[in-house]
Protein backbone atom coordinates (compact mmCIF):
# COMPACT_ATOMS: atom_id res chain seq x y z
CA UNK A 1 0.00 0.00 0.00
CA UNK A 2 1.22 3.43 -0.88
CA UNK A 3 2.45 5.41 2.08
CA UNK A 4 1.49 8.57 0.26
CA UNK A 5 -2.20 7.81 0.65
CA UNK A 6 -1.99 5.65 3.76
CA UNK A 7 -0.54 8.44 5.81
CA UNK A 8 -2.80 10.96 4.16
CA UNK A 9 -1.59 13.43 1.59
CA UNK A 10 1.40 15.41 2.88
CA UNK A 11 0.69 18.89 4.19
CA UNK A 12 0.72 21.58 1.56
CA UNK A 13 0.08 19.48 -1.48
CA UNK A 14 -2.02 19.95 -4.57
CA UNK A 15 -3.18 16.88 -6.43
CA UNK A 16 -4.83 16.37 -9.78
CA UNK A 17 -7.08 13.30 -9.73
CA UNK A 18 -7.86 12.14 -13.27
CA UNK A 19 -10.08 9.26 -14.35
CA UNK A 20 -13.14 8.20 -16.33
CA UNK A 21 -16.63 8.48 -14.82
CA UNK A 22 -17.37 5.77 -12.27
CA UNK A 23 -13.75 4.92 -11.60
CA UNK A 24 -13.92 5.86 -7.92
CA UNK A 25 -12.71 9.45 -7.90
CA UNK A 26 -15.54 10.76 -5.73
CA UNK A 27 -15.27 7.79 -3.33
CA UNK A 28 -11.52 8.42 -2.97
CA UNK A 29 -12.10 12.13 -2.28
CA UNK A 30 -14.78 11.34 0.30
CA UNK A 31 -12.51 8.79 1.96
CA UNK A 32 -9.73 11.38 2.25
CA UNK A 33 -12.20 13.96 3.60
CA UNK A 34 -13.64 11.55 6.19
CA UNK A 35 -10.18 10.40 7.31
CA UNK A 36 -9.17 14.03 7.77
CA UNK A 37 -12.25 14.85 9.83
CA UNK A 38 -11.72 11.81 12.06
CA UNK A 39 -8.23 13.13 12.76
CA UNK A 40 -9.63 16.52 13.73
CA UNK A 41 -9.05 18.43 10.50
CA UNK A 42 -11.69 20.05 8.30
CA UNK A 43 -12.79 19.33 4.74
CA UNK A 44 -14.22 21.71 2.17
CA UNK A 45 -15.97 20.06 -0.78
CA UNK A 46 -17.04 21.90 -3.92
CA UNK A 47 -19.50 19.84 -5.91
CA UNK A 48 -20.62 20.47 -9.47
CA UNK A 49 -22.02 17.04 -10.30
CA UNK A 50 -24.42 16.21 -7.50
CA UNK A 51 -26.12 17.68 -4.42
CA UNK A 52 -24.36 17.34 -1.05
CA UNK A 53 -27.28 15.19 0.14
CA UNK A 54 -26.75 12.77 -2.75
CA UNK A 55 -22.99 12.70 -2.21
CA UNK A 56 -23.45 11.76 1.45
CA UNK A 57 -25.99 9.10 0.46
CA UNK A 58 -23.43 7.76 -2.05
CA UNK A 59 -20.73 7.65 0.62
CA UNK A 60 -23.00 5.79 3.01
CA UNK A 61 -24.22 3.51 0.22
CA UNK A 62 -20.73 2.28 -0.62
CA UNK A 63 -19.92 1.87 3.06
CA UNK A 64 -17.55 4.78 3.66
CA UNK A 65 -19.41 5.52 6.91
CA UNK A 66 -22.19 3.86 8.88
CA UNK A 67 -25.71 5.10 9.36
CA UNK A 68 -25.24 6.45 12.88
CA UNK A 69 -21.91 8.09 12.05
CA UNK A 70 -22.17 11.87 11.77
CA UNK A 71 -18.66 12.39 10.33
CA UNK A 72 -20.12 12.96 6.87
CA UNK A 73 -22.25 15.89 7.95
CA UNK A 74 -19.09 17.69 9.10
CA UNK A 75 -17.88 18.04 5.53
CA UNK A 76 -18.33 21.66 4.49
CA UNK A 77 -20.01 21.57 1.10
CA UNK A 78 -20.07 24.34 -1.46
CA UNK A 79 -22.98 23.58 -3.73
CA UNK A 80 -22.41 24.49 -7.39
CA UNK A 81 -24.99 21.99 -8.63
CA UNK A 82 -28.42 22.91 -7.23
CA UNK A 83 -28.61 26.09 -9.29
CA UNK A 84 -28.65 24.00 -12.48
CA UNK A 85 -31.80 22.14 -11.50
CA UNK A 86 -33.43 25.17 -9.90
CA UNK A 87 -33.33 23.73 -6.41
CA UNK A 88 -32.90 25.68 -3.24
CA UNK A 89 -29.70 25.49 -1.25
CA UNK A 90 -28.99 22.00 0.00
CA UNK A 91 -29.26 21.45 3.77
CA UNK A 92 -25.63 20.31 4.05
CA UNK A 93 -24.21 23.18 1.99
CA UNK A 94 -22.51 26.06 3.81
CA UNK A 95 -22.33 28.13 0.63
CA UNK A 96 -23.57 27.95 -2.90
CA UNK A 97 -22.44 29.08 -6.34
CA UNK A 98 -25.26 30.21 -8.58
CA UNK A 99 -23.24 30.83 -11.69
CA UNK A 100 -20.21 28.56 -12.16
CA UNK A 101 -19.52 30.16 -15.55
CA UNK A 102 -18.03 33.10 -13.65
CA UNK A 103 -14.73 31.50 -12.64
CA UNK A 104 -13.62 34.56 -10.65
CA UNK A 105 -16.71 34.28 -8.50
CA UNK A 106 -16.05 30.56 -7.98
CA UNK A 107 -12.48 31.31 -6.94
CA UNK A 108 -13.68 33.97 -4.52
CA UNK A 109 -16.26 31.71 -2.87
CA UNK A 110 -13.71 28.89 -2.42
CA UNK A 111 -11.04 31.24 -1.04
CA UNK A 112 -13.52 32.86 1.39
CA UNK A 113 -14.34 29.47 2.82
CA UNK A 114 -10.79 28.07 2.56
CA UNK A 115 -9.12 30.86 4.51
CA UNK A 116 -11.14 30.13 7.66
CA UNK A 117 -10.25 26.42 7.62
CA UNK A 118 -8.03 25.02 10.34
CA UNK A 119 -4.49 24.03 9.26
CA UNK A 120 -4.04 20.66 7.51
CA UNK A 121 -7.54 20.82 6.10
CA UNK A 122 -8.46 19.34 2.75
CA UNK A 123 -10.11 21.22 -0.11
CA UNK A 124 -11.75 19.17 -2.87
CA UNK A 125 -12.89 20.57 -6.21
CA UNK A 126 -15.19 17.92 -7.72
CA UNK A 127 -14.95 18.58 -10.52
CA UNK A 128 -12.82 20.96 -12.53
CA UNK A 129 -14.49 19.48 -15.60
CA UNK A 130 -17.89 20.68 -14.37
CA UNK A 131 -16.48 24.20 -13.99
CA UNK A 132 -14.82 24.02 -17.42
CA UNK A 133 -18.05 22.96 -19.11
CA UNK A 134 -19.86 25.89 -17.52
CA UNK A 135 -17.13 28.40 -18.24
CA UNK A 136 -17.06 30.56 -21.33
CA UNK A 137 -13.33 31.06 -21.28
CA UNK A 138 -11.63 27.68 -21.00
CA UNK A 139 -8.08 29.04 -20.80
CA UNK A 140 -9.00 30.85 -17.57
CA UNK A 141 -9.32 27.45 -15.85
CA UNK A 142 -5.53 26.91 -15.93
CA UNK A 143 -5.00 30.27 -14.30
CA UNK A 144 -7.72 29.44 -11.74
CA UNK A 145 -5.97 26.16 -10.80
CA UNK A 146 -2.50 27.73 -10.57
CA UNK A 147 -3.69 30.50 -8.25
CA UNK A 148 -5.97 28.35 -6.10
CA UNK A 149 -3.40 25.55 -5.73
CA UNK A 150 -0.71 27.92 -4.49
CA UNK A 151 -3.00 29.89 -2.18
CA UNK A 152 -4.22 26.76 -0.45
CA UNK A 153 -0.68 25.41 -0.30
CA UNK A 154 0.52 28.60 1.30
CA UNK A 155 -1.99 28.15 4.13
CA UNK A 156 -0.57 24.69 4.81
CA UNK A 157 -3.73 23.03 3.53
CA UNK A 158 -4.21 20.38 0.86
CA UNK A 159 -6.25 20.46 -2.32
CA UNK A 160 -7.50 17.80 -4.73
CA UNK A 161 -8.72 18.80 -8.19
CA UNK A 162 -10.90 16.17 -9.84
CA UNK A 163 -10.81 15.90 -13.63
CA UNK A 164 -13.01 13.73 -15.86
CA UNK A 165 -10.69 11.96 -18.24
CA UNK A 166 -12.88 11.93 -21.36
CA UNK A 167 -13.95 15.55 -21.10
CA UNK A 168 -10.61 17.15 -21.97
CA UNK A 169 -7.93 16.86 -24.60
CA UNK A 170 -4.46 15.67 -23.61
CA UNK A 171 -3.02 19.20 -23.90
CA UNK A 172 -5.38 20.45 -21.18
CA UNK A 173 -4.64 17.53 -18.85
CA UNK A 174 -0.87 17.89 -19.38
CA UNK A 175 -1.04 21.59 -18.79
CA UNK A 176 -3.00 21.18 -15.53
CA UNK A 177 -0.62 18.42 -14.41
CA UNK A 178 2.27 20.81 -14.74
CA UNK A 179 0.61 23.27 -12.33
CA UNK A 180 0.07 20.93 -9.37
CA UNK A 181 2.42 18.98 -7.10
CA UNK A 182 1.19 15.50 -7.91
CA UNK A 183 -1.04 13.52 -10.25
CA UNK A 184 -3.15 10.44 -9.53
CA UNK A 185 -4.90 8.44 -12.26
CA UNK A 186 -7.83 6.07 -11.75
CA UNK A 187 -9.20 3.52 -14.23
CA UNK A 188 -11.77 0.76 -14.57
CA UNK A 189 -10.68 -2.68 -15.74
CA UNK A 190 -13.48 -4.55 -17.45
CA UNK A 191 -12.68 -8.19 -18.27
CA UNK A 192 -15.33 -10.56 -19.56
CA UNK A 193 -16.93 -12.51 -16.76
CA UNK A 194 -15.06 -10.65 -14.04
CA UNK A 195 -16.41 -8.03 -11.69
CA UNK A 196 -15.22 -4.49 -12.50
CA UNK A 197 -11.87 -3.60 -10.98
CA UNK A 198 -11.14 -0.02 -10.01
CA UNK A 199 -7.47 0.85 -9.95
CA UNK A 200 -5.32 3.78 -8.92
CA UNK A 201 -1.85 4.93 -9.85
CA UNK A 202 0.29 7.75 -8.48
CA UNK A 203 2.00 9.11 -11.58
CA UNK A 204 4.19 11.79 -10.16
CA UNK A 205 4.78 13.72 -6.99
CA UNK A 206 7.11 16.67 -6.45
CA UNK A 207 9.88 15.94 -3.95
CA UNK A 208 8.93 12.26 -3.52
CA UNK A 209 9.52 9.04 -5.41
CA UNK A 210 6.14 7.35 -5.22
CA UNK A 211 5.49 3.75 -6.18
CA UNK A 212 4.11 4.17 -9.67
CA UNK A 213 2.42 0.81 -10.27
CA UNK A 214 -1.37 0.37 -10.50
CA UNK A 215 -3.08 -0.59 -7.24
CA UNK A 216 -6.60 -1.91 -6.80
CA UNK A 217 -9.13 0.14 -4.84
CA UNK A 218 -11.28 -2.11 -2.69
CA UNK A 219 -14.25 -1.07 -0.58
CA UNK A 220 -13.99 -2.91 2.70
CA UNK A 221 -15.18 -2.58 6.26
CA UNK A 222 -12.87 0.32 6.90
CA UNK A 223 -13.77 2.24 3.79
CA UNK A 224 -11.61 2.43 0.69
CA UNK A 225 -8.39 0.40 0.73
CA UNK A 226 -5.55 0.04 -1.71
CA UNK A 227 -4.29 -3.42 -2.55
CA UNK A 228 -1.46 -4.95 -4.53
CA UNK A 229 0.88 -3.12 -6.83
CA UNK B 1 34.80 8.64 -26.21
CA UNK B 2 35.54 11.15 -23.53
CA UNK B 3 35.20 14.28 -25.67
CA UNK B 4 31.50 13.67 -26.18
CA UNK B 5 29.11 15.66 -24.02
CA UNK B 6 26.45 13.62 -22.35
CA UNK B 7 23.79 14.08 -19.70
CA UNK B 8 25.40 11.96 -17.06
CA UNK B 9 26.35 12.73 -13.53
CA UNK B 10 29.82 11.37 -12.89
CA UNK B 11 30.41 9.59 -9.60
CA UNK B 12 31.53 12.96 -8.26
CA UNK B 13 28.02 14.19 -9.13
CA UNK B 14 29.03 17.01 -11.42
CA UNK B 15 27.55 17.77 -14.77
CA UNK B 16 28.78 20.20 -17.32
CA UNK B 17 27.30 21.66 -20.50
CA UNK B 18 29.18 23.94 -22.89
CA UNK B 19 29.56 27.39 -21.28
CA UNK B 20 26.94 29.86 -22.41
CA UNK B 21 24.78 27.34 -24.22
CA UNK B 22 21.03 27.84 -23.99
CA UNK B 23 19.24 24.51 -23.63
CA UNK B 24 15.58 23.54 -23.67
CA UNK B 25 14.59 20.81 -21.22
CA UNK B 26 11.53 19.17 -22.76
CA UNK B 27 9.35 16.41 -21.34
CA UNK B 28 5.80 15.48 -20.34
CA UNK B 29 4.47 16.69 -16.96
CA UNK B 30 5.66 14.84 -13.88
CA UNK B 31 8.88 13.68 -15.48
CA UNK B 32 11.49 14.96 -13.07
CA UNK B 33 12.47 18.00 -15.17
CA UNK B 34 12.66 20.32 -12.18
CA UNK B 35 14.47 17.71 -10.08
CA UNK B 36 17.04 17.32 -12.86
CA UNK B 37 17.48 21.09 -13.21
CA UNK B 38 17.96 21.61 -9.46
CA UNK B 39 20.42 18.75 -9.32
CA UNK B 40 22.35 20.29 -12.20
CA UNK B 41 22.49 23.70 -10.48
CA UNK B 42 23.49 22.05 -7.21
CA UNK B 43 26.37 20.26 -8.93
CA UNK B 44 27.60 23.65 -10.17
CA UNK B 45 27.08 25.29 -6.74
CA UNK B 46 29.37 22.63 -5.34
CA UNK B 47 32.07 23.96 -7.68
CA UNK B 48 31.50 27.40 -6.07
CA UNK B 49 29.75 28.75 -9.15
CA UNK B 50 26.56 30.76 -9.05
CA UNK B 51 23.14 29.43 -9.97
CA UNK B 52 19.80 31.14 -10.49
CA UNK B 53 16.55 29.18 -10.31
CA UNK B 54 13.30 30.92 -11.30
CA UNK B 55 10.33 28.89 -10.12
CA UNK B 56 6.62 29.14 -10.83
CA UNK B 57 5.51 25.64 -9.86
CA UNK B 58 7.66 24.37 -6.99
CA UNK B 59 7.56 26.71 -4.04
CA UNK B 60 10.92 28.42 -3.26
CA UNK B 61 11.04 26.32 -0.07
CA UNK B 62 10.78 23.08 -2.06
CA UNK B 63 13.55 24.26 -4.39
CA UNK B 64 15.83 25.08 -1.46
CA UNK B 65 15.10 21.78 0.26
CA UNK B 66 15.94 19.87 -2.93
CA UNK B 67 19.16 21.88 -3.35
CA UNK B 68 20.17 21.13 0.24
CA UNK B 69 19.68 17.41 -0.46
CA UNK B 70 21.99 17.63 -3.45
CA UNK B 71 24.77 19.96 -2.31
CA UNK B 72 24.42 20.60 1.40
CA UNK B 73 23.23 23.60 3.42
CA UNK B 74 26.21 25.86 2.93
CA UNK B 75 26.37 25.68 -0.85
CA UNK B 76 22.56 25.61 -1.25
CA UNK B 77 22.42 28.98 0.51
CA UNK B 78 24.23 30.58 -2.42
CA UNK B 79 21.48 29.53 -4.83
CA UNK B 80 19.56 32.56 -6.06
CA UNK B 81 15.93 31.49 -6.08
CA UNK B 82 13.62 33.82 -8.03
CA UNK B 83 10.17 33.45 -6.51
CA UNK B 84 7.44 33.30 -9.17
CA UNK B 85 4.90 31.74 -6.84
CA UNK B 86 4.19 34.43 -4.22
CA UNK B 87 2.87 36.82 -6.86
CA UNK B 88 0.31 34.19 -7.82
CA UNK B 89 -1.02 34.11 -4.27
CA UNK B 90 -0.54 37.90 -3.87
CA UNK B 91 1.53 37.40 -0.74
CA UNK B 92 4.89 38.80 0.27
CA UNK B 93 7.85 36.64 -0.75
CA UNK B 94 10.34 35.25 1.69
CA UNK B 95 12.99 35.33 -1.03
CA UNK B 96 14.93 38.54 -1.75
CA UNK B 97 14.18 38.21 -5.46
CA UNK B 98 10.62 37.73 -6.69
CA UNK B 99 8.46 38.46 -9.72
CA UNK B 100 5.78 41.09 -9.21
CA UNK B 101 3.36 39.45 -11.61
CA UNK B 102 3.39 36.67 -14.17
CA UNK B 103 1.33 38.73 -16.62
CA UNK B 104 4.11 41.22 -17.30
CA UNK B 105 6.93 39.56 -19.27
CA UNK B 106 8.89 42.80 -19.47
CA UNK B 107 9.10 43.01 -15.69
CA UNK B 108 10.00 39.33 -15.50
CA UNK B 109 12.90 39.69 -17.91
CA UNK B 110 14.02 42.88 -16.13
CA UNK B 111 14.08 41.05 -12.78
CA UNK B 112 16.05 38.18 -14.31
CA UNK B 113 18.51 40.48 -16.09
CA UNK B 114 19.17 42.33 -12.83
CA UNK B 115 19.71 39.05 -11.03
CA UNK B 116 22.32 37.94 -13.54
CA UNK B 117 23.86 41.35 -14.27
CA UNK B 118 26.90 40.73 -12.02
CA UNK B 119 27.50 37.22 -13.30
CA UNK B 120 30.03 35.74 -15.64
CA UNK B 121 29.93 31.99 -16.13
CA UNK B 122 26.83 31.42 -14.01
CA UNK B 123 23.92 29.07 -14.51
CA UNK B 124 20.26 29.92 -15.01
CA UNK B 125 17.16 27.71 -14.88
CA UNK B 126 13.69 28.92 -15.83
CA UNK B 127 10.85 26.71 -14.53
CA UNK B 128 8.94 27.00 -16.73
CA UNK B 129 8.23 28.59 -20.11
CA UNK B 130 4.95 26.65 -20.08
CA UNK B 131 3.62 28.45 -17.01
CA UNK B 132 4.49 31.80 -18.58
CA UNK B 133 2.40 30.80 -21.60
CA UNK B 134 -0.67 30.55 -19.36
CA UNK B 135 -0.33 34.21 -18.51
CA UNK B 136 1.04 35.63 -21.77
CA UNK B 137 0.69 34.92 -25.46
CA UNK B 138 2.97 32.09 -26.62
CA UNK B 139 4.54 34.37 -29.24
CA UNK B 140 5.38 36.91 -26.52
CA UNK B 141 7.01 34.12 -24.48
CA UNK B 142 9.02 33.15 -27.57
CA UNK B 143 10.28 36.73 -27.87
CA UNK B 144 11.04 36.76 -24.13
CA UNK B 145 13.03 33.55 -24.52
CA UNK B 146 15.02 34.96 -27.44
CA UNK B 147 15.94 38.14 -25.56
CA UNK B 148 16.74 36.42 -22.28
CA UNK B 149 18.79 33.63 -23.86
CA UNK B 150 20.77 36.14 -25.95
CA UNK B 151 21.60 38.14 -22.80
CA UNK B 152 22.50 35.01 -20.87
CA UNK B 153 24.77 33.89 -23.70
CA UNK B 154 26.39 37.30 -23.68
CA UNK B 155 27.26 36.84 -20.00
CA UNK B 156 28.47 33.25 -20.71
CA UNK B 157 25.65 32.02 -18.50
CA UNK B 158 24.44 28.51 -19.23
CA UNK B 159 20.65 28.53 -19.49
CA UNK B 160 18.20 25.67 -19.00
CA UNK B 161 14.60 26.41 -19.90
CA UNK B 162 11.88 23.95 -18.92
CA UNK B 163 9.05 23.23 -21.35
CA UNK B 164 6.11 20.87 -20.89
CA UNK B 165 5.60 18.46 -23.73
CA UNK B 166 2.13 17.81 -25.10
CA UNK B 167 0.75 21.16 -24.00
CA UNK B 168 1.67 23.69 -26.66
CA UNK B 169 1.17 24.11 -30.39
CA UNK B 170 3.85 22.29 -32.39
CA UNK B 171 4.74 25.56 -34.15
CA UNK B 172 5.71 27.26 -30.88
CA UNK B 173 7.74 24.25 -29.74
CA UNK B 174 9.53 24.17 -33.11
CA UNK B 175 10.26 27.90 -32.88
CA UNK B 176 11.65 27.52 -29.36
CA UNK B 177 13.73 24.54 -30.49
CA UNK B 178 15.40 26.43 -33.31
CA UNK B 179 15.97 29.49 -31.11
CA UNK B 180 17.82 27.38 -28.53
CA UNK B 181 21.34 25.96 -28.79
CA UNK B 182 20.35 22.49 -27.76
CA UNK B 183 17.72 20.22 -26.34
CA UNK B 184 17.61 17.85 -23.36
CA UNK B 185 14.72 15.40 -23.59
CA UNK B 186 12.98 13.46 -20.83
CA UNK B 187 10.52 10.69 -21.44
CA UNK B 188 8.54 8.19 -19.49
CA UNK B 189 8.80 4.42 -19.90
CA UNK B 190 6.81 1.72 -18.18
CA UNK B 191 8.77 -1.34 -17.09
CA UNK B 192 6.93 -4.11 -15.21
CA UNK B 193 4.14 -1.74 -14.20
CA UNK B 194 6.36 0.97 -12.72
CA UNK B 195 7.31 4.25 -14.36
CA UNK B 196 10.90 5.22 -15.07
CA UNK B 197 12.34 8.36 -16.59
CA UNK B 198 14.85 8.43 -19.39
CA UNK B 199 16.92 11.50 -20.04
CA UNK B 200 19.19 12.36 -22.93
CA UNK B 201 21.00 15.27 -24.45
CA UNK B 202 19.51 15.27 -27.94
CA UNK B 203 21.91 17.82 -29.45
CA UNK B 204 23.93 20.96 -28.78
CA UNK B 205 24.81 23.11 -31.77
CA UNK B 206 28.50 23.00 -32.59
CA UNK B 207 29.28 20.12 -30.27
CA UNK B 208 29.49 16.38 -30.60
CA UNK B 209 27.13 14.76 -28.15
CA UNK B 210 26.50 11.26 -26.94
CA UNK B 211 22.72 11.07 -27.20
CA UNK B 212 22.06 7.70 -25.67
CA UNK B 213 19.23 7.68 -23.12
CA UNK B 214 20.12 7.26 -19.48
CA UNK B 215 17.93 6.25 -16.57
CA UNK B 216 17.17 9.14 -14.23
CA UNK B 217 18.09 8.58 -10.62
CA UNK B 218 17.54 10.86 -7.63
CA UNK B 219 21.06 10.67 -6.27
CA UNK B 220 23.40 8.23 -7.94
CA UNK B 221 25.09 8.54 -11.33
CA UNK B 222 22.80 7.93 -14.29
CA UNK B 223 22.85 4.40 -15.65
CA UNK B 224 22.50 3.09 -19.17
CA UNK B 225 18.93 2.00 -19.77
CA UNK B 226 18.44 -1.71 -20.20
CA UNK B 227 14.93 -2.98 -20.88
CA UNK B 228 15.51 -6.09 -18.82
mmCIF file with all atom_site columns, C-alpha atoms in Angstrom, chain B residues 39-111:
data_model
loop_
_atom_site.group_PDB
_atom_site.id
_atom_site.type_symbol
_atom_site.label_atom_id
_atom_site.label_alt_id
_atom_site.label_comp_id
_atom_site.label_asym_id
_atom_site.label_entity_id
_atom_site.label_seq_id
_atom_site.pdbx_PDB_ins_code
_atom_site.Cartn_x
_atom_site.Cartn_y
_atom_site.Cartn_z
_atom_site.occupancy
_atom_site.B_iso_or_equiv
_atom_site.pdbx_formal_charge
_atom_site.auth_seq_id
_atom_site.auth_comp_id
_atom_site.auth_asym_id
_atom_site.auth_atom_id
_atom_site.pdbx_PDB_model_num
ATOM 1  C CA . UNK B 1 39  ? 20.418 18.745 -9.316  1.00 0.00 ? 39  UNK B CA 1
ATOM 2  C CA . UNK B 1 40  ? 22.349 20.286 -12.202 1.00 0.00 ? 40  UNK B CA 1
ATOM 3  C CA . UNK B 1 41  ? 22.492 23.701 -10.481 1.00 0.00 ? 41  UNK B CA 1
ATOM 4  C CA . UNK B 1 42  ? 23.494 22.051 -7.205  1.00 0.00 ? 42  UNK B CA 1
ATOM 5  C CA . UNK B 1 43  ? 26.369 20.264 -8.926  1.00 0.00 ? 43  UNK B CA 1
ATOM 6  C CA . UNK B 1 44  ? 27.602 23.649 -10.171 1.00 0.00 ? 44  UNK B CA 1
ATOM 7  C CA . UNK B 1 45  ? 27.082 25.292 -6.743  1.00 0.00 ? 45  UNK B CA 1
ATOM 8  C CA . UNK B 1 46  ? 29.372 22.628 -5.344  1.00 0.00 ? 46  UNK B CA 1
ATOM 9  C CA . UNK B 1 47  ? 32.068 23.958 -7.683  1.00 0.00 ? 47  UNK B CA 1
ATOM 10 C CA . UNK B 1 48  ? 31.504 27.404 -6.075  1.00 0.00 ? 48  UNK B CA 1
ATOM 11 C CA . UNK B 1 49  ? 29.751 28.746 -9.150  1.00 0.00 ? 49  UNK B CA 1
ATOM 12 C CA . UNK B 1 50  ? 26.560 30.764 -9.053  1.00 0.00 ? 50  UNK B CA 1
ATOM 13 C CA . UNK B 1 51  ? 23.143 29.425 -9.970  1.00 0.00 ? 51  UNK B CA 1
ATOM 14 C CA . UNK B 1 52  ? 19.800 31.136 -10.486 1.00 0.00 ? 52  UNK B CA 1
ATOM 15 C CA . UNK B 1 53  ? 16.546 29.185 -10.310 1.00 0.00 ? 53  UNK B CA 1
ATOM 16 C CA . UNK B 1 54  ? 13.298 30.920 -11.296 1.00 0.00 ? 54  UNK B CA 1
ATOM 17 C CA . UNK B 1 55  ? 10.331 28.885 -10.116 1.00 0.00 ? 55  UNK B CA 1
ATOM 18 C CA . UNK B 1 56  ? 6.616  29.142 -10.828 1.00 0.00 ? 56  UNK B CA 1
ATOM 19 C CA . UNK B 1 57  ? 5.505  25.644 -9.856  1.00 0.00 ? 57  UNK B CA 1
ATOM 20 C CA . UNK B 1 58  ? 7.663  24.371 -6.995  1.00 0.00 ? 58  UNK B CA 1
ATOM 21 C CA . UNK B 1 59  ? 7.564  26.705 -4.038  1.00 0.00 ? 59  UNK B CA 1
ATOM 22 C CA . UNK B 1 60  ? 10.919 28.423 -3.256  1.00 0.00 ? 60  UNK B CA 1
ATOM 23 C CA . UNK B 1 61  ? 11.042 26.321 -0.074  1.00 0.00 ? 61  UNK B CA 1
ATOM 24 C CA . UNK B 1 62  ? 10.780 23.082 -2.057  1.00 0.00 ? 62  UNK B CA 1
ATOM 25 C CA . UNK B 1 63  ? 13.547 24.259 -4.391  1.00 0.00 ? 63  UNK B CA 1
ATOM 26 C CA . UNK B 1 64  ? 15.833 25.082 -1.462  1.00 0.00 ? 64  UNK B CA 1
ATOM 27 C CA . UNK B 1 65  ? 15.102 21.777 0.256   1.00 0.00 ? 65  UNK B CA 1
ATOM 28 C CA . UNK B 1 66  ? 15.943 19.874 -2.928  1.00 0.00 ? 66  UNK B CA 1
ATOM 29 C CA . UNK B 1 67  ? 19.161 21.881 -3.355  1.00 0.00 ? 67  UNK B CA 1
ATOM 30 C CA . UNK B 1 68  ? 20.175 21.134 0.243   1.00 0.00 ? 68  UNK B CA 1
ATOM 31 C CA . UNK B 1 69  ? 19.683 17.413 -0.459  1.00 0.00 ? 69  UNK B CA 1
ATOM 32 C CA . UNK B 1 70  ? 21.987 17.628 -3.454  1.00 0.00 ? 70  UNK B CA 1
ATOM 33 C CA . UNK B 1 71  ? 24.773 19.959 -2.308  1.00 0.00 ? 71  UNK B CA 1
ATOM 34 C CA . UNK B 1 72  ? 24.424 20.598 1.400   1.00 0.00 ? 72  UNK B CA 1
ATOM 35 C CA . UNK B 1 73  ? 23.230 23.598 3.423   1.00 0.00 ? 73  UNK B CA 1
ATOM 36 C CA . UNK B 1 74  ? 26.212 25.864 2.933   1.00 0.00 ? 74  UNK B CA 1
ATOM 37 C CA . UNK B 1 75  ? 26.365 25.684 -0.848  1.00 0.00 ? 75  UNK B CA 1
ATOM 38 C CA . UNK B 1 76  ? 22.560 25.609 -1.246  1.00 0.00 ? 76  UNK B CA 1
ATOM 39 C CA . UNK B 1 77  ? 22.418 28.977 0.515   1.00 0.00 ? 77  UNK B CA 1
ATOM 40 C CA . UNK B 1 78  ? 24.228 30.579 -2.421  1.00 0.00 ? 78  UNK B CA 1
ATOM 41 C CA . UNK B 1 79  ? 21.475 29.530 -4.832  1.00 0.00 ? 79  UNK B CA 1
ATOM 42 C CA . UNK B 1 80  ? 19.555 32.556 -6.065  1.00 0.00 ? 80  UNK B CA 1
ATOM 43 C CA . UNK B 1 81  ? 15.926 31.494 -6.081  1.00 0.00 ? 81  UNK B CA 1
ATOM 44 C CA . UNK B 1 82  ? 13.624 33.819 -8.027  1.00 0.00 ? 82  UNK B CA 1
ATOM 45 C CA . UNK B 1 83  ? 10.166 33.446 -6.511  1.00 0.00 ? 83  UNK B CA 1
ATOM 46 C CA . UNK B 1 84  ? 7.442  33.305 -9.166  1.00 0.00 ? 84  UNK B CA 1
ATOM 47 C CA . UNK B 1 85  ? 4.901  31.738 -6.840  1.00 0.00 ? 85  UNK B CA 1
ATOM 48 C CA . UNK B 1 86  ? 4.193  34.433 -4.219  1.00 0.00 ? 86  UNK B CA 1
ATOM 49 C CA . UNK B 1 87  ? 2.870  36.823 -6.858  1.00 0.00 ? 87  UNK B CA 1
ATOM 50 C CA . UNK B 1 88  ? 0.310  34.188 -7.820  1.00 0.00 ? 88  UNK B CA 1
ATOM 51 C CA . UNK B 1 89  ? -1.016 34.113 -4.272  1.00 0.00 ? 89  UNK B CA 1
ATOM 52 C CA . UNK B 1 90  ? -0.544 37.897 -3.866  1.00 0.00 ? 90  UNK B CA 1
ATOM 53 C CA . UNK B 1 91  ? 1.527  37.400 -0.738  1.00 0.00 ? 91  UNK B CA 1
ATOM 54 C CA . UNK B 1 92  ? 4.888  38.797 0.270   1.00 0.00 ? 92  UNK B CA 1
ATOM 55 C CA . UNK B 1 93  ? 7.846  36.645 -0.753  1.00 0.00 ? 93  UNK B CA 1
ATOM 56 C CA . UNK B 1 94  ? 10.345 35.245 1.692   1.00 0.00 ? 94  UNK B CA 1
ATOM 57 C CA . UNK B 1 95  ? 12.988 35.335 -1.033  1.00 0.00 ? 95  UNK B CA 1
ATOM 58 C CA . UNK B 1 96  ? 14.932 38.539 -1.747  1.00 0.00 ? 96  UNK B CA 1
ATOM 59 C CA . UNK B 1 97  ? 14.179 38.214 -5.461  1.00 0.00 ? 97  UNK B CA 1
ATOM 60 C CA . UNK B 1 98  ? 10.619 37.734 -6.686  1.00 0.00 ? 98  UNK B CA 1
ATOM 61 C CA . UNK B 1 99  ? 8.461  38.461 -9.725  1.00 0.00 ? 99  UNK B CA 1
ATOM 62 C CA . UNK B 1 100 ? 5.781  41.089 -9.205  1.00 0.00 ? 100 UNK B CA 1
ATOM 63 C CA . UNK B 1 101 ? 3.356  39.452 -11.608 1.00 0.00 ? 101 UNK B CA 1
ATOM 64 C CA . UNK B 1 102 ? 3.391  36.670 -14.169 1.00 0.00 ? 102 UNK B CA 1
ATOM 65 C CA . UNK B 1 103 ? 1.328  38.732 -16.615 1.00 0.00 ? 103 UNK B CA 1
ATOM 66 C CA . UNK B 1 104 ? 4.114  41.219 -17.301 1.00 0.00 ? 104 UNK B CA 1
ATOM 67 C CA . UNK B 1 105 ? 6.926  39.560 -19.268 1.00 0.00 ? 105 UNK B CA 1
ATOM 68 C CA . UNK B 1 106 ? 8.893  42.798 -19.467 1.00 0.00 ? 106 UNK B CA 1
ATOM 69 C CA . UNK B 1 107 ? 9.105  43.011 -15.689 1.00 0.00 ? 107 UNK B CA 1
ATOM 70 C CA . UNK B 1 108 ? 10.002 39.326 -15.504 1.00 0.00 ? 108 UNK B CA 1
ATOM 71 C CA . UNK B 1 109 ? 12.903 39.694 -17.908 1.00 0.00 ? 109 UNK B CA 1
ATOM 72 C CA . UNK B 1 110 ? 14.017 42.878 -16.127 1.00 0.00 ? 110 UNK B CA 1
ATOM 73 C CA . UNK B 1 111 ? 14.085 41.048 -12.782 1.00 0.00 ? 111 UNK B CA 1
#
